[in-house]
CSV table of C-alpha atoms in Angstrom, one decimal:
chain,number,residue,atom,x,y,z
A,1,UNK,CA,0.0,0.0,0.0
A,2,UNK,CA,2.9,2.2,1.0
A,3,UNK,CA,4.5,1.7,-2.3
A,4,UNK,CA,1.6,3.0,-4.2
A,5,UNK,CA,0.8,6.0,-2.5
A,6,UNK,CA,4.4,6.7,-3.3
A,7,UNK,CA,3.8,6.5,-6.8
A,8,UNK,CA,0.6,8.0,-7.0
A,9,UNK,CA,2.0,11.0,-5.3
A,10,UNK,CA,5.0,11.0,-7.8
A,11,UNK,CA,2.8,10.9,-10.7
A,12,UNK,CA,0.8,13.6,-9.5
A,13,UNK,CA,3.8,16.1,-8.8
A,14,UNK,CA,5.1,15.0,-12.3
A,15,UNK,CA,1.6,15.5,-14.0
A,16,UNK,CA,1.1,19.1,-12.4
A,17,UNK,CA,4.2,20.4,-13.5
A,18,UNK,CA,2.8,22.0,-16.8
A,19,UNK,CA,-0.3,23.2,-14.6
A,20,UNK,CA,1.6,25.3,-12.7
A,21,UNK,CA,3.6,26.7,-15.4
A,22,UNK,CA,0.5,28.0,-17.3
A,23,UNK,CA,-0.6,29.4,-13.9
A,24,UNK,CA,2.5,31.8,-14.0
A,25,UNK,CA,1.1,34.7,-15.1
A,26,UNK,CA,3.6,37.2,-15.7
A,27,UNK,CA,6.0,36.6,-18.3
A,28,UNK,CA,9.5,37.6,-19.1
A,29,UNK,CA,11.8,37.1,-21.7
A,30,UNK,CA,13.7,33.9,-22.2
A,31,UNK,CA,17.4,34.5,-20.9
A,32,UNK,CA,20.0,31.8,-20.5
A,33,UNK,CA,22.8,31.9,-18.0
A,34,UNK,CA,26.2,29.4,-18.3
A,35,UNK,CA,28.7,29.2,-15.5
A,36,UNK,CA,30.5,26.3,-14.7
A,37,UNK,CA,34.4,25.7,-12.7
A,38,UNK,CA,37.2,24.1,-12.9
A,39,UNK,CA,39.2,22.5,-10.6
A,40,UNK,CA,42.4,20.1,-10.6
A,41,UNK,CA,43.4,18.4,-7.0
A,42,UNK,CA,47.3,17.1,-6.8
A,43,UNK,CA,47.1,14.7,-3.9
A,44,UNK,CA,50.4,12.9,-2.0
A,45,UNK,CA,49.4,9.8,-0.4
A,46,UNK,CA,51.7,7.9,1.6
A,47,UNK,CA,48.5,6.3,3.6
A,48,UNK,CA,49.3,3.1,2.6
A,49,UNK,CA,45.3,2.3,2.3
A,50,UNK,CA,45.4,1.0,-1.4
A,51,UNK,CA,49.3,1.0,-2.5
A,52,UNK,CA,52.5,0.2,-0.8
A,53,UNK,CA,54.2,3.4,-2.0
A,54,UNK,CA,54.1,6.6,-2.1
A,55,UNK,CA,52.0,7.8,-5.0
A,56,UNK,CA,50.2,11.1,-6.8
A,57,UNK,CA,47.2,11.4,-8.4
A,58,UNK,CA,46.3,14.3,-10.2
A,59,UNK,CA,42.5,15.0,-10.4
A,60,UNK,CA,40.8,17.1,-13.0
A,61,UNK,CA,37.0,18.1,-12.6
A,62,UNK,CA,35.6,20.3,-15.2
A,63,UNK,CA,31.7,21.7,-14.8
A,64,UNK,CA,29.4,23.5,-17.4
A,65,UNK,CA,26.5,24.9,-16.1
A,66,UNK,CA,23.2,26.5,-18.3
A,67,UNK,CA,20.5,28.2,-16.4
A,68,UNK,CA,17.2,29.2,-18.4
A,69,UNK,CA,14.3,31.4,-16.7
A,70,UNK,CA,11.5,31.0,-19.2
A,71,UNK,CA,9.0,32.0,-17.1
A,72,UNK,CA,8.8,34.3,-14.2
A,73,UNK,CA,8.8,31.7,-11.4
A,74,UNK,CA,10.3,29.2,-13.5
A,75,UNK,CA,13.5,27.2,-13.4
A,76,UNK,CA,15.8,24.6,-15.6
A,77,UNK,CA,19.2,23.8,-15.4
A,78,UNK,CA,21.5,21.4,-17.2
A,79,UNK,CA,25.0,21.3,-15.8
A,80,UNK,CA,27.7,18.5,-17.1
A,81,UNK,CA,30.4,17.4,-15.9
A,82,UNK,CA,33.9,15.7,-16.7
A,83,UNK,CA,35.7,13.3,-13.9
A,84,UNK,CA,39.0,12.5,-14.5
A,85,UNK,CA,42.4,11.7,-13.2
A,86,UNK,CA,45.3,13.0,-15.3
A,87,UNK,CA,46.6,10.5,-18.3
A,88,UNK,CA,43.2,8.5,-18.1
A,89,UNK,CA,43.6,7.9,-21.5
A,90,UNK,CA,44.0,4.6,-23.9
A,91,UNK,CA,47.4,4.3,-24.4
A,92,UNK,CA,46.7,2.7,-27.8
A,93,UNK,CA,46.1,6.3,-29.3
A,94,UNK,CA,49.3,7.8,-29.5
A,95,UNK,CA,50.5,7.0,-25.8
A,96,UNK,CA,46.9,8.5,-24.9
A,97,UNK,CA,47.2,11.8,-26.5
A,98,UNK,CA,44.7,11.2,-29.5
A,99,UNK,CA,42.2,9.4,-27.2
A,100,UNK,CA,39.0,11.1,-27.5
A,101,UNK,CA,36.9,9.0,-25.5
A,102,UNK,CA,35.3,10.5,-22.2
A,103,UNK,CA,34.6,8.0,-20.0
A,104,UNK,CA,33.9,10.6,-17.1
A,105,UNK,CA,31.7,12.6,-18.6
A,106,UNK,CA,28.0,12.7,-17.7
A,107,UNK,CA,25.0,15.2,-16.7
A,108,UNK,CA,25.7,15.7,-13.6
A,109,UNK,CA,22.6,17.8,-12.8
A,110,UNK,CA,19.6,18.2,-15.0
A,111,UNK,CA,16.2,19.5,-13.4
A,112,UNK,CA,13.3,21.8,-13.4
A,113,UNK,CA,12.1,24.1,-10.8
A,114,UNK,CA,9.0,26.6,-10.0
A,115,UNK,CA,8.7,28.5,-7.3
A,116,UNK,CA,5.4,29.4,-5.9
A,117,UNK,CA,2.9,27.9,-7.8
A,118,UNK,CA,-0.4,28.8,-7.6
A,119,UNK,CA,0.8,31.9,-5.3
A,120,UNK,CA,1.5,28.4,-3.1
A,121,UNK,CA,4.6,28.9,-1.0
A,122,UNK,CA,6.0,25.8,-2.0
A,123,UNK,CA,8.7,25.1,-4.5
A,124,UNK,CA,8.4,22.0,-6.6
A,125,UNK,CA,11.9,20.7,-8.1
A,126,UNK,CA,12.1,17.5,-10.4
A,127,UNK,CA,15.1,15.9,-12.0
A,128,UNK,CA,19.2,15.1,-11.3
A,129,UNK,CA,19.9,17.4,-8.4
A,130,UNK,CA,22.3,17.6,-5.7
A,131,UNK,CA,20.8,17.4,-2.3
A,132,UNK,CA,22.2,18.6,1.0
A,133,UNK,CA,20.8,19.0,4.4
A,134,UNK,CA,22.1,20.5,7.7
A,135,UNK,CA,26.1,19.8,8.3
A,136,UNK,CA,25.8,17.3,5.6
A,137,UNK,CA,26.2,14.9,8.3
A,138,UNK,CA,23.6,12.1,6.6
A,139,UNK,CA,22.8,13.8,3.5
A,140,UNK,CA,25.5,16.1,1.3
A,141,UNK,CA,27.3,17.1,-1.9
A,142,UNK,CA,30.5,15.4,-0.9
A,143,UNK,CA,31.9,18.0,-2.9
A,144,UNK,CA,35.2,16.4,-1.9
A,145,UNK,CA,34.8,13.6,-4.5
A,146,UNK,CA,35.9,14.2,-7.6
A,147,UNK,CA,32.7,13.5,-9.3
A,148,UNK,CA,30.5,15.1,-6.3
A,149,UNK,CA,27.0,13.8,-5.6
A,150,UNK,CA,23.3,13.9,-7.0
A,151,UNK,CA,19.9,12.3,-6.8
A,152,UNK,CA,17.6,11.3,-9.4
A,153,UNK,CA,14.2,12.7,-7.9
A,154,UNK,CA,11.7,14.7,-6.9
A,155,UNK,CA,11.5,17.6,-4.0
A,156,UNK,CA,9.0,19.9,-2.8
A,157,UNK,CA,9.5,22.5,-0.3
A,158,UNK,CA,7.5,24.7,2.0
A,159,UNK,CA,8.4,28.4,3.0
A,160,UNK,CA,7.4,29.7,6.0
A,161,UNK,CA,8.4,33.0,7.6
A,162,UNK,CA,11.0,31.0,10.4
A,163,UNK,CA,10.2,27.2,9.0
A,164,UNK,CA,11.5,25.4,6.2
A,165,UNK,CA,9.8,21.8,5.2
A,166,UNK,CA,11.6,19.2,2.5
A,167,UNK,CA,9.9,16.5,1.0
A,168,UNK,CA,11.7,14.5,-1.3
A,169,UNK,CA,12.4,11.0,-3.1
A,170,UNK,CA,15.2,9.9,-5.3
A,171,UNK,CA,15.7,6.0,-6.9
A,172,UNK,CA,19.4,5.6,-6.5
A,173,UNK,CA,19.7,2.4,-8.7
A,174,UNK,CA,18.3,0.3,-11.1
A,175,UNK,CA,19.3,-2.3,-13.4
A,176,UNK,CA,16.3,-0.9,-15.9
A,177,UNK,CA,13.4,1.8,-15.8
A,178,UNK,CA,10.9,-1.0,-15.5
A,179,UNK,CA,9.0,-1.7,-12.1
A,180,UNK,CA,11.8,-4.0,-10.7
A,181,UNK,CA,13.4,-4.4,-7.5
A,182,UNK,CA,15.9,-1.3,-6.7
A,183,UNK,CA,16.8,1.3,-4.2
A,184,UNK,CA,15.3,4.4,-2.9
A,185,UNK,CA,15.7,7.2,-1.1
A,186,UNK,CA,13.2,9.0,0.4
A,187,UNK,CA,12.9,12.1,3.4
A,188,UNK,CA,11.5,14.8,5.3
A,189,UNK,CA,13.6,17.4,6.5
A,190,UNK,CA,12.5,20.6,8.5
A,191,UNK,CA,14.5,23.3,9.8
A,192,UNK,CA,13.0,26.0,12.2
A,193,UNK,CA,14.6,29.3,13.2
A,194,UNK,CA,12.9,30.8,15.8
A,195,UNK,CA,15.2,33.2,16.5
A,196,UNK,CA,18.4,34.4,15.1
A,197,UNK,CA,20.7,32.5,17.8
A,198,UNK,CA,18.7,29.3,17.3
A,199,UNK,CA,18.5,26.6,14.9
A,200,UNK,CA,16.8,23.0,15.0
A,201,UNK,CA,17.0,20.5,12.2
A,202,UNK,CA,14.5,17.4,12.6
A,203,UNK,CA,14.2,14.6,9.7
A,204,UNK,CA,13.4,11.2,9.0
A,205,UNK,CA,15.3,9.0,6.1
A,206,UNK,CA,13.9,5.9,4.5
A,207,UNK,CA,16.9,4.1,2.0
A,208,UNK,CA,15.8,0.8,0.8
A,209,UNK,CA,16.9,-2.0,-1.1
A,210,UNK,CA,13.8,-3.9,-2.7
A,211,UNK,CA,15.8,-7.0,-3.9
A,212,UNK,CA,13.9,-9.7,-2.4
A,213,UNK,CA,15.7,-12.7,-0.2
A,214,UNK,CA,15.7,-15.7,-2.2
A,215,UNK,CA,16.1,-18.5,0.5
A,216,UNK,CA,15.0,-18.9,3.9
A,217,UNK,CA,13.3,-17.5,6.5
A,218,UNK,CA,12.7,-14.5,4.8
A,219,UNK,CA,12.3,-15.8,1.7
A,220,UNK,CA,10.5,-12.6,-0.3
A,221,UNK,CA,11.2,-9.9,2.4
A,222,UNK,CA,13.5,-6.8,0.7
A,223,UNK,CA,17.2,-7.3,1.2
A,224,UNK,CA,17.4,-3.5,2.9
A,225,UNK,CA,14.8,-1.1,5.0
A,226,UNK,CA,16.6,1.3,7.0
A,227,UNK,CA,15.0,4.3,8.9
A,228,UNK,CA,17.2,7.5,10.3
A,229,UNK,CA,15.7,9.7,12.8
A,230,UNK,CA,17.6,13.0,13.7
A,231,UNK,CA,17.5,16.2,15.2
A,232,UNK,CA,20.2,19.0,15.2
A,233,UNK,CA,20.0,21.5,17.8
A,234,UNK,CA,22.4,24.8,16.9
A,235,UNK,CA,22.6,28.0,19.7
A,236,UNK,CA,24.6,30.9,20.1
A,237,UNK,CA,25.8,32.3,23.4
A,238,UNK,CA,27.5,35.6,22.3
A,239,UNK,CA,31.0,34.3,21.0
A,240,UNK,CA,30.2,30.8,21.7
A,241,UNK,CA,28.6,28.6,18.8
A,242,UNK,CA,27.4,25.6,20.2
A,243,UNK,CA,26.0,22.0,17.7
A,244,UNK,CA,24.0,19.1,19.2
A,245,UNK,CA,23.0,15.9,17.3
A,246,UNK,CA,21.3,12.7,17.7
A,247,UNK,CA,20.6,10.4,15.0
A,248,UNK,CA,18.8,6.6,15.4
A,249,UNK,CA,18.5,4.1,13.0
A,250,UNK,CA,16.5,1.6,13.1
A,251,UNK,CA,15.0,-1.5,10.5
A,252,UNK,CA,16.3,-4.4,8.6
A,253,UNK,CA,19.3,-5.3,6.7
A,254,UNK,CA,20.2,-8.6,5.2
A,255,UNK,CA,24.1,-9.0,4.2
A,256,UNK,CA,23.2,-10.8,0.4
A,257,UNK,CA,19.9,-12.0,-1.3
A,258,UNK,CA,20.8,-15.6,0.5
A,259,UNK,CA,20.8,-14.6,4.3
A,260,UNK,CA,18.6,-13.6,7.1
A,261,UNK,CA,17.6,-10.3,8.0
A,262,UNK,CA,19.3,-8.6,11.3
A,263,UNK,CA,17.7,-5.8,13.1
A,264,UNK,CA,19.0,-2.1,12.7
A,265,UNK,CA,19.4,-0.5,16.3
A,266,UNK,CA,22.1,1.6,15.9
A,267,UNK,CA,22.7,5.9,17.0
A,268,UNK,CA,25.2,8.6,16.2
A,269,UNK,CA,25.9,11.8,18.7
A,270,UNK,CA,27.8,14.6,18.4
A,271,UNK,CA,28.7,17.7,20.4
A,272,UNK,CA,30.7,20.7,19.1
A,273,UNK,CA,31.7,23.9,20.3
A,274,UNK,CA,33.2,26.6,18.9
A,275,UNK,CA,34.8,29.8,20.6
A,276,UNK,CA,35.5,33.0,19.1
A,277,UNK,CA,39.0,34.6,20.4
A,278,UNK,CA,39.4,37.4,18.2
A,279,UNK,CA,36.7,38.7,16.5
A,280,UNK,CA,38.9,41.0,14.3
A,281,UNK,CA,40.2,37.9,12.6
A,282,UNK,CA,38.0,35.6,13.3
A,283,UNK,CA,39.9,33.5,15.3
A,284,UNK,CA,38.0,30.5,16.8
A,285,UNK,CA,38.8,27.7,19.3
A,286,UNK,CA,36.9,24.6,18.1
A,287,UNK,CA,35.9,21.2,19.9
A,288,UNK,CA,34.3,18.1,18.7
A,289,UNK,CA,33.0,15.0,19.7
A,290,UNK,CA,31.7,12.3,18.2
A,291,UNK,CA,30.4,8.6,18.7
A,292,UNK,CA,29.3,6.3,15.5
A,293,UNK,CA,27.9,2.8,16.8
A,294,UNK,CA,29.4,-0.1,16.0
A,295,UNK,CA,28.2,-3.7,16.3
A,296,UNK,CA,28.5,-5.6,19.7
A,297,UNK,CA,28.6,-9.3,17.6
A,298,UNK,CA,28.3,-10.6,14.3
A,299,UNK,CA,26.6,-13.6,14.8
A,300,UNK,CA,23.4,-12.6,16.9
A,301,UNK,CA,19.8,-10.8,15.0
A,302,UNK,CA,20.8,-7.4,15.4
A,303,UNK,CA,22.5,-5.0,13.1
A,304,UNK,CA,24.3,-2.1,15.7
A,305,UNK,CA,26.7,-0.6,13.0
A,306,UNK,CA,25.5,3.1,11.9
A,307,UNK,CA,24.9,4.0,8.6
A,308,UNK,CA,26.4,7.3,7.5
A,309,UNK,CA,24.2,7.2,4.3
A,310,UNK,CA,25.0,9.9,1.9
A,311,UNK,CA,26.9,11.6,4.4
A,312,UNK,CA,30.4,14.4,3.5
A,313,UNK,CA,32.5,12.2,5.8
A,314,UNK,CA,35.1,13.9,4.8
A,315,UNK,CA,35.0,16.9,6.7
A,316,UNK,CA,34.5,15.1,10.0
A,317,UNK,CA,36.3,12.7,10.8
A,318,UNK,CA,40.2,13.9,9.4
A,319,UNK,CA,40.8,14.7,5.9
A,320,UNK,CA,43.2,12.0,5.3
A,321,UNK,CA,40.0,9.2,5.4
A,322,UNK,CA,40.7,7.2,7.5
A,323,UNK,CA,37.7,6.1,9.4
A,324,UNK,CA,34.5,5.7,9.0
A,325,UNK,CA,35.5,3.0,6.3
A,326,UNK,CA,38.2,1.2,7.7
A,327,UNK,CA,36.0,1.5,11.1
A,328,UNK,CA,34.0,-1.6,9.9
A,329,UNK,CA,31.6,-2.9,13.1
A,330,UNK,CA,34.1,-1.4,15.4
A,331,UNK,CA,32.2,2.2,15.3
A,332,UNK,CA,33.9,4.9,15.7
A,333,UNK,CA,34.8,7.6,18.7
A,334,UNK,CA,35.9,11.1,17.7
A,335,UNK,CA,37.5,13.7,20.0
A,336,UNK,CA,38.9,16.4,18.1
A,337,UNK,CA,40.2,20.0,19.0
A,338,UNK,CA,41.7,22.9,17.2
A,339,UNK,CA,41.6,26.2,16.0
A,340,UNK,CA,40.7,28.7,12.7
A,341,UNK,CA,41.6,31.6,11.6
A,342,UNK,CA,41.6,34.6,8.5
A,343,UNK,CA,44.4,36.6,9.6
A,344,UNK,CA,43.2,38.6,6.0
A,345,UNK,CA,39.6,38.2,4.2
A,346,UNK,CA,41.4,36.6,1.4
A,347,UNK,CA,43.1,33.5,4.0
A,348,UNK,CA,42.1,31.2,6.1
A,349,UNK,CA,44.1,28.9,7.9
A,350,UNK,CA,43.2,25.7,10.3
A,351,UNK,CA,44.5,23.2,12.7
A,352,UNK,CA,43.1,20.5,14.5
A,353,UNK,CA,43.9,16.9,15.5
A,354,UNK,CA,41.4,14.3,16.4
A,355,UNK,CA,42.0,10.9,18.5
A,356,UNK,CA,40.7,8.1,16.9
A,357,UNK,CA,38.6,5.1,19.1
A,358,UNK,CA,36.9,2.1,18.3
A,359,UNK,CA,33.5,2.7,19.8
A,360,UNK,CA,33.4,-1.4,20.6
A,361,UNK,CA,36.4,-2.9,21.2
A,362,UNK,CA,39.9,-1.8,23.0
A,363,UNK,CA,42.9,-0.2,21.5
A,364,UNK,CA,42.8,2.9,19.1
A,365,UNK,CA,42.4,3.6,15.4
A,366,UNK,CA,45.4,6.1,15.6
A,367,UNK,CA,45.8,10.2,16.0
A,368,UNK,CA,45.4,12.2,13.4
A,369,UNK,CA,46.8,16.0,12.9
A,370,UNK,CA,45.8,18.4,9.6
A,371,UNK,CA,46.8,21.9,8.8
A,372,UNK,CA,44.8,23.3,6.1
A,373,UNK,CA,45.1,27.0,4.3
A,374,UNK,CA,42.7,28.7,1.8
A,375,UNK,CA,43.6,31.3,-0.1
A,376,UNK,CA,41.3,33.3,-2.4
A,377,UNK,CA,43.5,35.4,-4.4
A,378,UNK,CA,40.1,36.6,-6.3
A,379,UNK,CA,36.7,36.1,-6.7
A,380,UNK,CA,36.7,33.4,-9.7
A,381,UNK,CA,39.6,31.7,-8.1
A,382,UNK,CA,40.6,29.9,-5.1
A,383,UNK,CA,43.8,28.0,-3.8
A,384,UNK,CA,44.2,25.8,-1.2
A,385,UNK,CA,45.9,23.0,0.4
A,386,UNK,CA,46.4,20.7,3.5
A,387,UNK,CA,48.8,17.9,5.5
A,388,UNK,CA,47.7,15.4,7.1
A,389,UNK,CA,49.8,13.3,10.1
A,390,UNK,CA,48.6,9.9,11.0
A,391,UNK,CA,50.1,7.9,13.7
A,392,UNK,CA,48.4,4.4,13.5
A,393,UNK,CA,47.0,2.8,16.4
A,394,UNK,CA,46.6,-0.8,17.2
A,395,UNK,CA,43.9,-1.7,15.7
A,396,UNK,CA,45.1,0.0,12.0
A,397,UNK,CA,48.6,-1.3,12.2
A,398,UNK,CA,48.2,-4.5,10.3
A,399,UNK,CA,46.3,-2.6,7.6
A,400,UNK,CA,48.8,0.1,7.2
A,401,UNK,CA,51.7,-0.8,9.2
A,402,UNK,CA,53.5,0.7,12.1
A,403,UNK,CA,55.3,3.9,10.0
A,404,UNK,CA,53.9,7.5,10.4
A,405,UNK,CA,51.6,8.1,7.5
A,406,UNK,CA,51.7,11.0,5.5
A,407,UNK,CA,48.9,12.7,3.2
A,408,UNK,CA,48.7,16.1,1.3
A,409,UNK,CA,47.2,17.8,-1.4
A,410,UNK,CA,46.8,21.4,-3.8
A,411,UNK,CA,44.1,22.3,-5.2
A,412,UNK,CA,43.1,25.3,-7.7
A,413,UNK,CA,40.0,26.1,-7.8
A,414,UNK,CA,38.6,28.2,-11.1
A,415,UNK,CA,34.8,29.5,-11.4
A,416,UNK,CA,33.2,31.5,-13.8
């Protein structure tokens, strides 16, 4: 039953987009807009996660962005994209400098808006769109990547004068458009401002795999049905900015088409605080802390490890990436400190070091230290670059080895 209400309701957004276009009344010329950026990453990596040695990659990402308002209240835009590491190339064509092919090129957003319809204050958006909520915590960009991320979907959102509403569904994957089994996305996320020093997030997430279990016990039941539950408090106390989450998932998760289901129970929890020294420069002690559940046993019903989802882990948990991933059922505990600052509008520097805990489980993941800088020498264009120290723990020691691991990058970033 749940299923078809779901796509009754996105048949009926789909069906009244051209209804509320010929309700826009007023009229305005067609106009066009292009924009785009491009950015290439150099990255050291002496992490020893995928290669023995010391290696750089050199990352290209190039974006081309249209934007057409062809009716007051009335949005498209089509934006491609090109993913690439340098010298991805065949090397058959003239050691890869008369390969043509493009491989990493795609649409990497392509979607229609209108705003208000029906003098509504609602917003109805439909298409390949990038989606982020919050701190990007569960749902984000991940900008990061080199390819960045989007959902193929549908979103409506409310306007109110202190109260924002987001409904939205994406299907992540399929193996063809038919009705066959495949995975979903779908949310509501609301965030309330009742006051200029106060901030609450609150959302619930439902990602699904429909691929039925073949054999057993639950022969027939889908192979994934995760809920997440959250809410973000943010307050400010004159210089001191203060975060609180809390995020529970609960469900069922099977680990292949073949086995039985487990039992989600699993939480995240954060607390952060940030300080501000020197106004002038904007100078800022910060502290985090952060616990990820992992799971108490393999072998009993229940499934404790959290799911970031379609989180930015990047900019959590140490930019040299670690953990989550190499977490596994371990979890994760996160206590980092450090500090920020733009000694000029144009830089901004940071420092910060985080120690690294299995959430079940003795010994430690390791302690990481970054420096990062950011330099925007003009509007269209930004530089920047970071190090990253690991010092492996335990746990981490068999995967990487022993040795102080080393990680860097530059980046130049060019927009127009």
């Amino acid at each position: 039953m749940l299923r078809e209400l779901r796509r009754i309701a996105i048949a009926f957004f789909i069906l009244s987009l051209p209804l509320a276009v010929r309700a826009q009344e007023a009229q305005q010329p067609e106009k066009i807009v292009f924009s785009g950026q491009l950015r290439e990453r150099t990255e050291f990596d002496d992490r020893h996660i995928n290669a023995d040695e010391l290696v750089f990659i050199h990352y290209l990402r190039t974006r081309l962005r249209a934007t057409a308002k062809p009716a007051t209240g009335f949005t498209v835009v089509a934006e491609v994209q090109d993913s690439r590491y340098l010298g991805q190339n065949d090397p058959t064509q003239a050691r890869g400098t008369t390969d043509i092919s493009a491989d990493g090129l795609d649409m990497h957003q392509a979607w229609a808006q209108i705003e208000r319809p029906f003098d509504l204050p609602i917003d109805l958006r439909i298409g390949r769109q990038e989606i982020t909520f919050g701190n990007e915590r569960v749902i984000g960009v991940s900008n990061w990547s080199n390819t960045g991320r989007t959902f193929d979907g549908a979103r409506a959102t409310l306007h109110a004068t202190d109260l924002s509403v987001d409904l939205f569904g994406a299907r992540l994957a399929a193996s063809s458009a038919g009705p066959i089994a495949a995975q979903h996305l779908y949310g509501l996320w609301a965030n309330w401002k009742p006051a200029t020093t106060t901030s609450f997030d609150l959302f619930g997430l439902q990602d699904d795999n429909t691929t039925s279990i073949r054999r057993g016990e639950d022969s027939g039941k889908a192979l994934l049905m995760r809920h997440s539950i959250g809410l973000t408090w943010k307050q400010t106390f004159g210089p001191i900015d203060m975060e609180l989450e809390g995020i529970g998932q609960t469900g069922n998760t099977a680990p292949n088409d073949s086995a039985a289901q487990r039992s989600i129970k699993a939480f995240l929890g954060s607390a952060a605080v940030s300080v501000m020294l020197v106004p002038e420069s904007k100078t800022k002690l910060n502290l985090l802390a952060t616990t990820i559940s992992g799971d108490g046993s393999a072998k009993d019903d229940k499934s404790e490890t959290f799911n970031t989802v379609f989180g930015t882990n990047h900019k959590f948990y140490g930019i040299a990436d670690y953990v989550p991933e190499l977490a596994g059922d371990r979890g994760l505990v996160d206590f980092m400190g450090g500090a920020s600052t733009s000694p000029s509008k144009e830089l901004k520097l940071a420092l910060e070091g985080h120690l690294l805990l299995p959430q079940r489980g003795p010994d430690s993941f390791g302690n990481e230290f970054n420096i990062t800088a950011a330099w925007r020498a003009a509007t269209p264009f930004e530089l920047s670059g970071g190090v990253a120290v690991f010092l492996p723990g335990e746990i981490l020691k068999a995967r990487v080895g022993d040795s102080t691991r080393y990680w860097a990058y530059i980046a130049g970033l060019w927009e127009f």
